[in-house]
Amino acid sequence: MSATAVVIGLISDTHGQLRADVHRALAGVAFILHAGDVCGDDVLMELDLIAPTYAVAGNCDDPDHPRLARQIERTVDGIRIHVSHGHELGAPTVERLLATYDADVIVYGHTHRPLIAKAGSRLLVNPGAAGPRRFDITPTVARLTITNGTADVELVELK
């Protein structure tokens, strides 16, 4: 039996800027999950050109924006995915995120620092900041691949 992979684009902290290279980095994804600090409808409309986009509000977003949820919970091929910005925990650490959310894959932003951490069968992902360069950190996004109930993720650097 052949496995069908579902690839999901993960992005965060665009802060009103969407780099053109995001089109290459997220090409072919089934949908995009934005982990907050979107800072503009233009960002969401541009991401929608790549794939349907679902986003949460970050600390720099209007919490009443009609397209921004407080959190997103989705299940894909038996894998439960949670998305929130992370600011709701103060400083989002691996330990705090694991203790607060029981999803198989936890996606967050806020720190601007890309991170992939595994805790048993659970996966934590901060896709990094895809917007303006800050803290001398290379802008990144991530591609989450779910195949036969297994999740794997890779970071993609943006130009």
Tab-separated table of N, CA and C in Angstrom:
chain	number	residue	atom	x	y	z
A	1	MET	N	0.848	-1.172	0.000
A	1	MET	CA	0.000	0.000	0.000
A	1	MET	C	0.893	1.233	0.000
A	2	SER	N	0.639	2.175	-0.916
A	2	SER	CA	1.458	3.375	-0.984
A	2	SER	C	0.910	4.441	-0.043
A	3	ALA	N	1.812	5.168	0.582
A	3	ALA	CA	1.440	6.216	1.523
A	3	ALA	C	1.202	7.520	0.781
A	4	THR	N	0.174	8.232	1.204
A	4	THR	CA	-0.077	9.552	0.662
A	4	THR	C	0.328	10.575	1.705
A	5	ALA	N	1.280	11.417	1.359
A	5	ALA	CA	1.765	12.429	2.285
A	5	ALA	C	0.937	13.698	2.153
A	6	VAL	N	0.672	14.325	3.289
A	6	VAL	CA	0.054	15.647	3.323
A	6	VAL	C	1.134	16.602	3.812
A	7	VAL	N	1.423	17.612	3.009
A	7	VAL	CA	2.446	18.597	3.375
A	7	VAL	C	1.744	19.899	3.738
A	8	ILE	N	2.092	20.407	4.910
A	8	ILE	CA	1.473	21.614	5.458
A	8	ILE	C	2.560	22.677	5.613
A	9	GLY	N	2.289	23.866	5.140
A	9	GLY	CA	3.220	24.976	5.312
A	9	GLY	C	3.043	25.607	6.676
A	10	LEU	N	4.154	25.888	7.349
A	10	LEU	CA	4.127	26.548	8.654
A	10	LEU	C	4.902	27.855	8.554
A	11	ILE	N	4.301	28.929	9.021
A	11	ILE	CA	4.923	30.245	8.934
A	11	ILE	C	4.529	31.039	10.171
A	12	SER	N	5.364	31.986	10.564
A	12	SER	CA	5.049	32.824	11.712
A	12	SER	C	5.778	34.145	11.601
A	13	ASP	N	5.326	35.081	12.406
A	13	ASP	CA	6.010	36.363	12.608
A	13	ASP	C	6.401	37.044	11.297
A	14	THR	N	5.402	37.235	10.436
A	14	THR	CA	5.647	37.950	9.180
A	14	THR	C	5.688	39.459	9.404
A	15	HIS	N	5.021	39.932	10.432
A	15	HIS	CA	5.039	41.360	10.791
A	15	HIS	C	4.810	42.264	9.583
A	16	GLY	N	3.808	41.898	8.763
A	16	GLY	CA	3.419	42.730	7.640
A	16	GLY	C	4.256	42.589	6.385
A	17	GLN	N	5.273	41.731	6.418
A	17	GLN	CA	6.146	41.544	5.248
A	17	GLN	C	6.152	40.077	4.836
A	18	LEU	N	5.851	39.837	3.566
A	18	LEU	CA	5.945	38.474	3.054
A	18	LEU	C	7.025	38.439	1.980
A	19	ARG	N	8.087	37.741	2.261
A	19	ARG	CA	9.196	37.630	1.314
A	19	ARG	C	8.745	36.834	0.090
A	20	ALA	N	9.175	37.262	-1.087
A	20	ALA	CA	8.802	36.589	-2.337
A	20	ALA	C	9.218	35.120	-2.325
A	21	ASP	N	10.310	34.799	-1.630
A	21	ASP	CA	10.831	33.435	-1.589
A	21	ASP	C	9.883	32.461	-0.879
A	22	VAL	N	8.897	32.975	-0.155
A	22	VAL	CA	7.918	32.104	0.506
A	22	VAL	C	7.173	31.266	-0.529
A	23	HIS	N	6.963	31.819	-1.728
A	23	HIS	CA	6.275	31.061	-2.781
A	23	HIS	C	7.056	29.790	-3.137
A	24	ARG	N	8.362	29.873	-3.209
A	24	ARG	CA	9.189	28.696	-3.479
A	24	ARG	C	9.179	27.750	-2.282
A	25	ALA	N	9.382	28.307	-1.110
A	25	ALA	CA	9.533	27.495	0.098
A	25	ALA	C	8.274	26.701	0.441
A	26	LEU	N	7.102	27.251	0.109
A	26	LEU	CA	5.854	26.578	0.464
A	26	LEU	C	5.102	26.037	-0.754
A	27	ALA	N	5.747	25.966	-1.881
A	27	ALA	CA	5.104	25.455	-3.101
A	27	ALA	C	4.586	24.037	-2.875
A	28	GLY	N	3.357	23.796	-3.303
A	28	GLY	CA	2.798	22.452	-3.269
A	28	GLY	C	2.187	22.023	-1.952
A	29	VAL	N	2.152	22.881	-0.929
A	29	VAL	CA	1.559	22.475	0.347
A	29	VAL	C	0.039	22.409	0.214
A	30	ALA	N	-0.582	21.578	1.041
A	30	ALA	CA	-2.037	21.425	1.025
A	30	ALA	C	-2.724	22.648	1.628
A	31	PHE	N	-2.151	23.182	2.693
A	31	PHE	CA	-2.636	24.400	3.326
A	31	PHE	C	-1.513	24.977	4.173
A	32	ILE	N	-1.729	26.205	4.651
A	32	ILE	CA	-0.722	26.921	5.432
A	32	ILE	C	-1.299	27.261	6.799
A	33	LEU	N	-0.503	27.058	7.843
A	33	LEU	CA	-0.842	27.459	9.202
A	33	LEU	C	0.105	28.585	9.604
A	34	HIS	N	-0.449	29.750	9.935
A	34	HIS	CA	0.352	30.916	10.325
A	34	HIS	C	0.234	31.062	11.839
A	35	ALA	N	1.361	31.052	12.541
A	35	ALA	CA	1.383	31.062	14.004
A	35	ALA	C	1.449	32.469	14.602
A	36	GLY	N	0.898	33.451	13.905
A	36	GLY	CA	0.691	34.752	14.515
A	36	GLY	C	1.714	35.825	14.225
A	37	ASP	N	1.352	37.045	14.648
A	37	ASP	CA	2.038	38.281	14.271
A	37	ASP	C	2.055	38.397	12.748
A	38	VAL	N	0.843	38.272	12.192
A	38	VAL	CA	0.623	38.407	10.754
A	38	VAL	C	0.841	39.861	10.357
A	39	CYS	N	0.117	40.750	11.046
A	39	CYS	CA	0.235	42.206	10.877
A	39	CYS	C	-0.138	42.673	9.470
A	40	GLY	N	-1.253	42.199	8.967
A	40	GLY	CA	-1.744	42.735	7.705
A	40	GLY	C	-2.489	41.740	6.857
A	41	ASP	N	-3.636	42.191	6.335
A	41	ASP	CA	-4.429	41.353	5.433
A	41	ASP	C	-3.673	41.013	4.156
A	42	ASP	N	-2.769	41.910	3.710
A	42	ASP	CA	-2.001	41.651	2.486
A	42	ASP	C	-1.201	40.357	2.612
A	43	VAL	N	-0.668	40.090	3.807
A	43	VAL	CA	0.099	38.858	4.036
A	43	VAL	C	-0.797	37.645	3.832
A	44	LEU	N	-1.988	37.671	4.418
A	44	LEU	CA	-2.904	36.535	4.298
A	44	LEU	C	-3.363	36.342	2.863
A	45	MET	N	-3.654	37.432	2.162
A	45	MET	CA	-4.097	37.324	0.767
A	45	MET	C	-2.989	36.749	-0.116
A	46	GLU	N	-1.752	37.132	0.130
A	46	GLU	CA	-0.630	36.600	-0.656
A	46	GLU	C	-0.424	35.118	-0.347
A	47	LEU	N	-0.512	34.740	0.923
A	47	LEU	CA	-0.370	33.325	1.287
A	47	LEU	C	-1.490	32.489	0.675
A	48	ASP	N	-2.696	33.056	0.602
A	48	ASP	CA	-3.822	32.343	-0.012
A	48	ASP	C	-3.564	32.022	-1.481
A	49	LEU	N	-2.672	32.755	-2.134
A	49	LEU	CA	-2.308	32.450	-3.520
A	49	LEU	C	-1.515	31.144	-3.603
A	50	ILE	N	-0.835	30.789	-2.513
A	50	ILE	CA	-0.054	29.548	-2.450
A	50	ILE	C	-0.974	28.381	-2.083
A	51	ALA	N	-1.746	28.563	-1.017
A	51	ALA	CA	-2.646	27.525	-0.509
A	51	ALA	C	-3.592	28.160	0.503
A	52	PRO	N	-4.720	27.506	0.802
A	52	PRO	CA	-5.610	28.042	1.834
A	52	PRO	C	-4.825	28.273	3.126
A	53	THR	N	-5.056	29.428	3.743
A	53	THR	CA	-4.266	29.830	4.906
A	53	THR	C	-5.159	30.032	6.123
A	54	TYR	N	-4.718	29.491	7.246
A	54	TYR	CA	-5.406	29.612	8.524
A	54	TYR	C	-4.406	30.219	9.499
A	55	ALA	N	-4.840	31.236	10.262
A	55	ALA	CA	-3.886	31.970	11.091
A	55	ALA	C	-4.448	32.242	12.480
A	56	VAL	N	-3.520	32.375	13.434
A	56	VAL	CA	-3.871	32.777	14.797
A	56	VAL	C	-3.340	34.190	15.031
A	57	ALA	N	-3.917	34.851	16.017
A	57	ALA	CA	-3.478	36.191	16.382
A	57	ALA	C	-2.255	36.107	17.293
A	58	GLY	N	-1.283	36.938	16.991
A	58	GLY	CA	-0.128	37.091	17.865
A	58	GLY	C	-0.282	38.346	18.699
A	59	ASN	N	0.718	38.647	19.512
A	59	ASN	CA	0.638	39.811	20.384
A	59	ASN	C	0.662	41.137	19.624
A	60	CYS	N	1.061	41.135	18.357
A	60	CYS	CA	1.068	42.356	17.534
A	60	CYS	C	-0.158	42.454	16.630
A	61	ASP	N	-1.069	41.495	16.695
A	61	ASP	CA	-2.264	41.471	15.857
A	61	ASP	C	-3.488	41.941	16.636
A	62	ASP	N	-4.510	42.362	15.899
A	62	ASP	CA	-5.800	42.687	16.489
A	62	ASP	C	-6.477	41.374	16.870
A	63	PRO	N	-6.717	41.124	18.161
A	63	PRO	CA	-7.312	39.845	18.570
A	63	PRO	C	-8.741	39.660	18.047
A	64	ASP	N	-9.371	40.742	17.570
A	64	ASP	CA	-10.731	40.647	17.043
A	64	ASP	C	-10.755	40.552	15.524
A	65	HIS	N	-9.587	40.393	14.884
A	65	HIS	CA	-9.532	40.284	13.427
A	65	HIS	C	-10.327	39.049	13.009
A	66	PRO	N	-11.224	39.186	12.016
A	66	PRO	CA	-12.092	38.061	11.653
A	66	PRO	C	-11.366	36.830	11.101
A	67	ARG	N	-10.147	36.986	10.584
A	67	ARG	CA	-9.433	35.818	10.028
A	67	ARG	C	-8.439	35.217	11.010
A	68	LEU	N	-8.319	35.805	12.188
A	68	LEU	CA	-7.317	35.325	13.143
A	68	LEU	C	-7.992	34.681	14.348
A	69	ALA	N	-7.726	33.397	14.532
A	69	ALA	CA	-8.268	32.653	15.673
A	69	ALA	C	-7.342	32.823	16.883
A	70	ARG	N	-7.848	32.497	18.050
A	70	ARG	CA	-6.991	32.492	19.240
A	70	ARG	C	-6.041	31.294	19.178
A	71	GLN	N	-6.584	30.186	18.704
A	71	GLN	CA	-5.777	28.985	18.485
A	71	GLN	C	-6.446	28.147	17.404
A	72	ILE	N	-5.686	27.263	16.815
A	72	ILE	CA	-6.200	26.351	15.790
A	72	ILE	C	-5.920	24.928	16.253
A	73	GLU	N	-6.918	24.086	16.131
A	73	GLU	CA	-6.775	22.649	16.408
A	73	GLU	C	-7.245	21.915	15.154
A	74	ARG	N	-6.364	21.136	14.557
A	74	ARG	CA	-6.721	20.351	13.360
A	74	ARG	C	-6.180	18.947	13.515
A	75	THR	N	-6.852	17.993	12.903
A	75	THR	CA	-6.362	16.619	12.873
A	75	THR	C	-6.180	16.220	11.422
A	76	VAL	N	-4.988	15.734	11.095
A	76	VAL	CA	-4.655	15.285	9.746
A	76	VAL	C	-4.091	13.878	9.855
A	77	ASP	N	-4.748	12.916	9.236
A	77	ASP	CA	-4.303	11.512	9.251
A	77	ASP	C	-4.012	11.028	10.674
A	78	GLY	N	-4.905	11.393	11.604
A	78	GLY	CA	-4.764	10.945	12.987
A	78	GLY	C	-3.792	11.766	13.826
A	79	ILE	N	-3.100	12.714	13.234
A	79	ILE	CA	-2.145	13.566	13.963
A	79	ILE	C	-2.868	14.852	14.375
A	80	ARG	N	-2.903	15.110	15.677
A	80	ARG	CA	-3.538	16.327	16.190
A	80	ARG	C	-2.522	17.470	16.205
A	81	ILE	N	-2.900	18.577	15.576
A	81	ILE	CA	-2.023	19.743	15.452
A	81	ILE	C	-2.639	20.904	16.218
A	82	HIS	N	-1.845	21.539	17.043
A	82	HIS	CA	-2.254	22.751	17.766
A	82	HIS	C	-1.393	23.903	17.271
A	83	VAL	N	-2.032	25.055	16.999
A	83	VAL	CA	-1.300	26.259	16.615
A	83	VAL	C	-1.736	27.401	17.518
A	84	SER	N	-0.786	28.059	18.152
A	84	SER	CA	-1.024	29.314	18.862
A	84	SER	C	0.271	30.108	18.780
A	85	HIS	N	0.203	31.382	19.108
A	85	HIS	CA	1.391	32.218	18.934
A	85	HIS	C	2.457	31.926	19.991
A	86	GLY	N	2.036	31.603	21.182
A	86	GLY	CA	2.995	31.320	22.257
A	86	GLY	C	3.056	32.423	23.293
A	87	HIS	N	2.701	33.645	22.924
A	87	HIS	CA	2.757	34.756	23.879
A	87	HIS	C	1.790	34.567	25.042
A	88	GLU	N	0.763	33.735	24.836
A	88	GLU	CA	-0.202	33.480	25.902
A	88	GLU	C	0.435	32.756	27.085
A	89	LEU	N	1.624	32.208	26.876
A	89	LEU	CA	2.351	31.519	27.954
A	89	LEU	C	3.464	32.384	28.543
A	90	GLY	N	3.523	33.652	28.148
A	90	GLY	CA	4.644	34.508	28.563
A	90	GLY	C	5.814	34.189	27.663
A	91	ALA	N	6.778	33.483	28.194
A	91	ALA	CA	7.901	32.994	27.386
A	91	ALA	C	7.605	31.543	27.020
A	92	PRO	N	7.333	31.270	25.724
A	92	PRO	CA	6.980	29.906	25.336
A	92	PRO	C	8.206	28.986	25.300
A	93	THR	N	8.338	28.152	26.315
A	93	THR	CA	9.427	27.179	26.355
A	93	THR	C	8.876	25.811	25.960
A	94	VAL	N	9.764	24.919	25.591
A	94	VAL	CA	9.358	23.561	25.244
A	94	VAL	C	8.553	22.952	26.387
A	95	GLU	N	9.028	23.099	27.606
A	95	GLU	CA	8.368	22.506	28.766
A	95	GLU	C	6.967	23.076	28.962
A	96	ARG	N	6.826	24.414	28.866
A	96	ARG	CA	5.515	25.045	29.049
A	96	ARG	C	4.533	24.628	27.956
A	97	LEU	N	5.013	24.592	26.714
A	97	LEU	CA	4.153	24.204	25.604
A	97	LEU	C	3.664	22.768	25.757
A	98	LEU	N	4.567	21.857	26.099
A	98	LEU	CA	4.182	20.450	26.288
A	98	LEU	C	3.193	20.285	27.438
A	99	ALA	N	3.365	21.063	28.510
A	99	ALA	CA	2.485	20.957	29.672
A	99	ALA	C	1.107	21.563	29.400
A	100	THR	N	1.036	22.550	28.517
A	100	THR	CA	-0.212	23.261	28.278
A	100	THR	C	-1.061	22.631	27.183
A	101	TYR	N	-0.415	22.146	26.134
A	101	TYR	CA	-1.151	21.612	24.982
A	101	TYR	C	-0.820	20.141	24.808
A	102	ASP	N	-1.844	19.310	24.582
A	102	ASP	CA	-1.615	17.866	24.496
A	102	ASP	C	-1.617	17.335	23.062
A	103	ALA	N	-1.489	18.214	22.084
A	103	ALA	CA	-1.490	17.792	20.683
A	103	ALA	C	-0.236	17.000	20.341
A	104	ASP	N	-0.318	16.269	19.228
A	104	ASP	CA	0.853	15.524	18.732
A	104	ASP	C	1.897	16.466	18.153
A	105	VAL	N	1.428	17.540	17.495
A	105	VAL	CA	2.314	18.548	16.923
A	105	VAL	C	1.878	19.910	17.461
A	106	ILE	N	2.790	20.623	18.084
A	106	ILE	CA	2.516	21.961	18.618
A	106	ILE	C	3.316	22.951	17.784
A	107	VAL	N	2.600	23.910	17.182
A	107	VAL	CA	3.229	24.929	16.345
A	107	VAL	C	3.039	26.274	17.040
A	108	TYR	N	4.121	27.027	17.165
A	108	TYR	CA	4.047	28.335	17.819
A	108	TYR	C	5.053	29.278	17.177
A	109	GLY	N	4.993	30.534	17.568
A	109	GLY	CA	5.914	31.545	17.057
A	109	GLY	C	6.452	32.372	18.205
A	110	HIS	N	6.364	33.684	18.079
A	110	HIS	CA	6.668	34.677	19.100
A	110	HIS	C	8.160	34.908	19.337
A	111	THR	N	8.960	33.882	19.448
A	111	THR	CA	10.377	34.063	19.795
A	111	THR	C	11.239	34.437	18.598
A	112	HIS	N	10.725	34.236	17.404
A	112	HIS	CA	11.426	34.469	16.138
A	112	HIS	C	12.549	33.466	15.897
A	113	ARG	N	12.777	32.570	16.821
A	113	ARG	CA	13.864	31.598	16.697
A	113	ARG	C	13.309	30.251	16.234
A	114	PRO	N	13.780	29.759	15.079
A	114	PRO	CA	13.299	28.461	14.616
A	114	PRO	C	13.699	27.349	15.584
A	115	LEU	N	12.792	26.397	15.767
A	115	LEU	CA	13.065	25.301	16.693
A	115	LEU	C	12.261	24.091	16.269
A	116	ILE	N	12.922	22.941	16.277
A	116	ILE	CA	12.247	21.658	16.135
A	116	ILE	C	12.681	20.831	17.332
A	117	ALA	N	11.714	20.385	18.130
A	117	ALA	CA	12.027	19.576	19.307
A	117	ALA	C	11.091	18.379	19.332
A	118	LYS	N	11.641	17.234	19.729
A	118	LYS	CA	10.830	16.026	19.868
A	118	LYS	C	10.784	15.650	21.342
A	119	ALA	N	9.601	15.235	21.774
A	119	ALA	CA	9.404	14.759	23.141
A	119	ALA	C	8.602	13.478	23.028
A	120	GLY	N	9.285	12.352	22.997
A	120	GLY	CA	8.616	11.078	22.744
A	120	GLY	C	8.071	11.097	21.334
A	121	SER	N	6.757	10.876	21.205
A	121	SER	CA	6.143	10.892	19.873
A	121	SER	C	5.626	12.278	19.502
A	122	ARG	N	5.794	13.248	20.397
A	122	ARG	CA	5.284	14.605	20.161
A	122	ARG	C	6.353	15.474	19.503
A	123	LEU	N	5.871	16.458	18.749
A	123	LEU	CA	6.757	17.329	17.971
A	123	LEU	C	6.386	18.775	18.250
A	124	LEU	N	7.379	19.606	18.551
A	124	LEU	CA	7.188	21.040	18.717
A	124	LEU	C	7.908	21.746	17.592
A	125	VAL	N	7.239	22.746	16.993
A	125	VAL	CA	7.828	23.447	15.863
A	125	VAL	C	7.609	24.946	16.008
A	126	ASN	N	8.691	25.690	15.975
A	126	ASN	CA	8.617	27.128	15.757
A	126	ASN	C	9.234	27.328	14.383
A	127	PRO	N	8.422	27.734	13.382
A	127	PRO	CA	8.978	27.876	12.034
A	127	PRO	C	9.922	29.062	11.880
A	128	GLY	N	10.096	29.839	12.947
A	128	GLY	CA	10.965	31.003	12.888
A	128	GLY	C	10.194	32.202	12.378
A	129	ALA	N	10.895	33.292	12.171
A	129	ALA	CA	10.275	34.526	11.694
A	129	ALA	C	10.482	34.641	10.194
A	130	ALA	N	9.370	34.829	9.473
A	130	ALA	CA	9.453	34.915	8.016
A	130	ALA	C	9.419	36.358	7.521
A	131	GLY	N	9.247	37.305	8.426
A	131	GLY	CA	9.133	38.709	8.043
A	131	GLY	C	10.460	39.437	8.102
A	132	PRO	N	10.427	40.689	8.558
A	132	PRO	CA	11.655	41.487	8.619
A	132	PRO	C	12.724	40.793	9.461
A	133	ARG	N	13.947	40.864	9.006
A	133	ARG	CA	15.058	40.230	9.714
A	133	ARG	C	15.292	40.961	11.032
A	134	ARG	N	15.295	40.189	12.121
A	134	ARG	CA	15.560	40.740	13.455
A	134	ARG	C	16.492	39.803	14.190
A	135	PHE	N	17.187	40.337	15.141
A	135	PHE	CA	18.061	39.546	16.020
A	135	PHE	C	19.116	38.763	15.240
A	136	ASP	N	19.452	39.205	14.030
A	136	ASP	CA	20.452	38.534	13.204
A	136	ASP	C	20.131	37.045	12.994
A	137	ILE	N	18.840	36.753	12.850
A	137	ILE	CA	18.377	35.381	12.629
A	137	ILE	C	17.918	35.267	11.173
A	138	THR	N	18.335	34.215	10.491
A	138	THR	CA	17.924	33.977	9.111
A	138	THR	C	16.424	33.704	9.059
A	139	PRO	N	15.670	34.397	8.193
A	139	PRO	CA	14.234	34.136	8.062
A	139	PRO	C	13.978	32.702	7.575
A	140	THR	N	12.986	32.059	8.164
A	140	THR	CA	12.653	30.670	7.827
A	140	THR	C	11.149	30.435	7.856
A	141	VAL	N	10.750	29.357	7.207
A	141	VAL	CA	9.415	28.765	7.321
A	141	VAL	C	9.658	27.273	7.523
A	142	ALA	N	8.583	26.503	7.646
A	142	ALA	CA	8.750	25.050	7.804
A	142	ALA	C	7.720	24.319	6.955
A	143	ARG	N	8.064	23.074	6.621
A	143	ARG	CA	7.166	22.169	5.898
A	143	ARG	C	6.945	20.948	6.789
A	144	LEU	N	5.700	20.759	7.207
A	144	LEU	CA	5.308	19.637	8.044
A	144	LEU	C	4.714	18.573	7.133
A	145	THR	N	5.288	17.376	7.165
A	145	THR	CA	4.813	16.285	6.325
A	145	THR	C	4.212	15.200	7.205
A	146	ILE	N	2.971	14.844	6.913
A	146	ILE	CA	2.288	13.785	7.659
A	146	ILE	C	2.027	12.633	6.699
A	147	THR	N	2.575	11.466	7.049
A	147	THR	CA	2.430	10.269	6.231
A	147	THR	C	2.105	9.092	7.134
A	148	ASN	N	0.999	8.411	6.840
A	148	ASN	CA	0.604	7.225	7.620
A	148	ASN	C	0.632	7.474	9.124
A	149	GLY	N	0.101	8.615	9.561
A	149	GLY	CA	0.017	8.906	10.986
A	149	GLY	C	1.331	9.274	11.631
A	150	THR	N	2.318	9.637	10.844
A	150	THR	CA	3.617	10.054	11.361
A	150	THR	C	3.923	11.462	10.861
A	151	ALA	N	4.419	12.304	11.760
A	151	ALA	CA	4.739	13.690	11.397
A	151	ALA	C	6.248	13.905	11.368
A	152	ASP	N	6.689	14.623	10.348
A	152	ASP	CA	8.095	15.018	10.233
A	152	ASP	C	8.108	16.460	9.743
A	153	VAL	N	9.138	17.195	10.079
A	153	VAL	CA	9.189	18.605	9.715
A	153	VAL	C	10.594	18.998	9.289
A	154	GLU	N	10.653	19.960	8.371
A	154	GLU	CA	11.943	20.513	7.971
A	154	GLU	C	11.825	22.023	7.901
A	155	LEU	N	12.893	22.713	8.303
A	155	LEU	CA	12.966	24.162	8.181
A	155	LEU	C	13.480	24.515	6.792
A	156	VAL	N	12.982	25.621	6.230
A	156	VAL	CA	13.419	26.093	4.922
A	156	VAL	C	13.851	27.544	5.083
A	157	GLU	N	15.111	27.831	4.773
A	157	GLU	CA	15.614	29.207	4.849
A	157	GLU	C	15.063	30.021	3.696
A	158	LEU	N	14.773	31.277	3.985
A	158	LEU	CA	14.269	32.209	2.980
A	158	LEU	C	15.388	33.163	2.556
A	159	LYS	N	15.332	33.553	1.288
A	159	LYS	CA	16.304	34.519	0.782
A	159	LYS	C	15.811	35.912	1.076
